Short mmCIF file of C-alpha atoms in Angstrom, two decimals:
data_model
loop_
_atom_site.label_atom_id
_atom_site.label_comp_id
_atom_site.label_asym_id
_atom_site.label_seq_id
_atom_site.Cartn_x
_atom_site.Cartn_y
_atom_site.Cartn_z
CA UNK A 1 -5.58 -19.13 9.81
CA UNK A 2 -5.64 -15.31 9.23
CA UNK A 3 -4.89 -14.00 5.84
CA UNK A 4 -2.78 -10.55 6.10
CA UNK A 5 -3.43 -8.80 2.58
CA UNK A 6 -0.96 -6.38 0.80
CA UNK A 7 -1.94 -3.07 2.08
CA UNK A 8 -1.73 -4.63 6.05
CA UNK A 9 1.76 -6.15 4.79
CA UNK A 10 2.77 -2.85 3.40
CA UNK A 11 1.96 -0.85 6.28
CA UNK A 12 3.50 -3.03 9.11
CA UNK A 13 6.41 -3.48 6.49
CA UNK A 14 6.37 0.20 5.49
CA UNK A 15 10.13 0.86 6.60
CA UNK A 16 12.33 -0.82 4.14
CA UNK A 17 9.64 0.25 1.70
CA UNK A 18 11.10 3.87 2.77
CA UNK A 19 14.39 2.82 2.90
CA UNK A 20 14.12 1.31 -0.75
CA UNK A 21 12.61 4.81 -2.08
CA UNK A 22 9.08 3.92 -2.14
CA UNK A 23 7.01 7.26 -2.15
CA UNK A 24 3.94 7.07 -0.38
CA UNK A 25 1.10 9.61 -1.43
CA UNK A 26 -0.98 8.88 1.61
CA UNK A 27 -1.76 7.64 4.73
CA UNK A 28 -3.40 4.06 4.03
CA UNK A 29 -7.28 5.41 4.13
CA UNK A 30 -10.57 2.79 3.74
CA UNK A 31 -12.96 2.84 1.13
CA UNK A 32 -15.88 0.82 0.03
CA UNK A 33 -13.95 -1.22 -1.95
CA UNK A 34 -11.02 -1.80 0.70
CA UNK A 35 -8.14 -0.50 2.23
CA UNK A 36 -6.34 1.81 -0.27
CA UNK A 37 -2.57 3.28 -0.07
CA UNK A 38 -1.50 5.22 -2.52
CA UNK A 39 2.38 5.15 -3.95
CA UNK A 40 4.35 6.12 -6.49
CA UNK A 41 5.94 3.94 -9.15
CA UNK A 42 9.47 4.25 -10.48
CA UNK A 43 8.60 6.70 -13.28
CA UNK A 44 6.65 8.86 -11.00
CA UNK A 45 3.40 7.89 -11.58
CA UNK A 46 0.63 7.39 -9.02
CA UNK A 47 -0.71 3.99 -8.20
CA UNK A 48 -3.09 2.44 -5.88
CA UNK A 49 -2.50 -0.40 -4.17
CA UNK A 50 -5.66 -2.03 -2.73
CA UNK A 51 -6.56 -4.86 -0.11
CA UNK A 52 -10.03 -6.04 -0.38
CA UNK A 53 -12.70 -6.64 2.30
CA UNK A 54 -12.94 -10.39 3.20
#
């Protein structure tokens, strides 16, 4: 079985993120530590959210 991590669920799902007021930073981008999208939290504040390589 395939394991979808948070940043895949957050892009596919990225619409009612929007909807909700989610601010993205970003474009998702890949680093050497994962996939990384950047967001902001509810006090403004910058946070990474990141998905692991398998």
């Amino acid at each position: 079985m395939s394991r979808i991590g948070a940043v895949s669920l957050l892009v596919r799902d990225r619409t009612p993120w929007l909807i909700a007021g989610v601010t993205f930073g970003e474009a998702p981008r890949s680093e050497s530590c994962g996939r990384v999208v950047l967001f902001e939290d509810l006090y403004g504040k910058a946070r990474d959210l990141i998905e692991p390589e398998h």
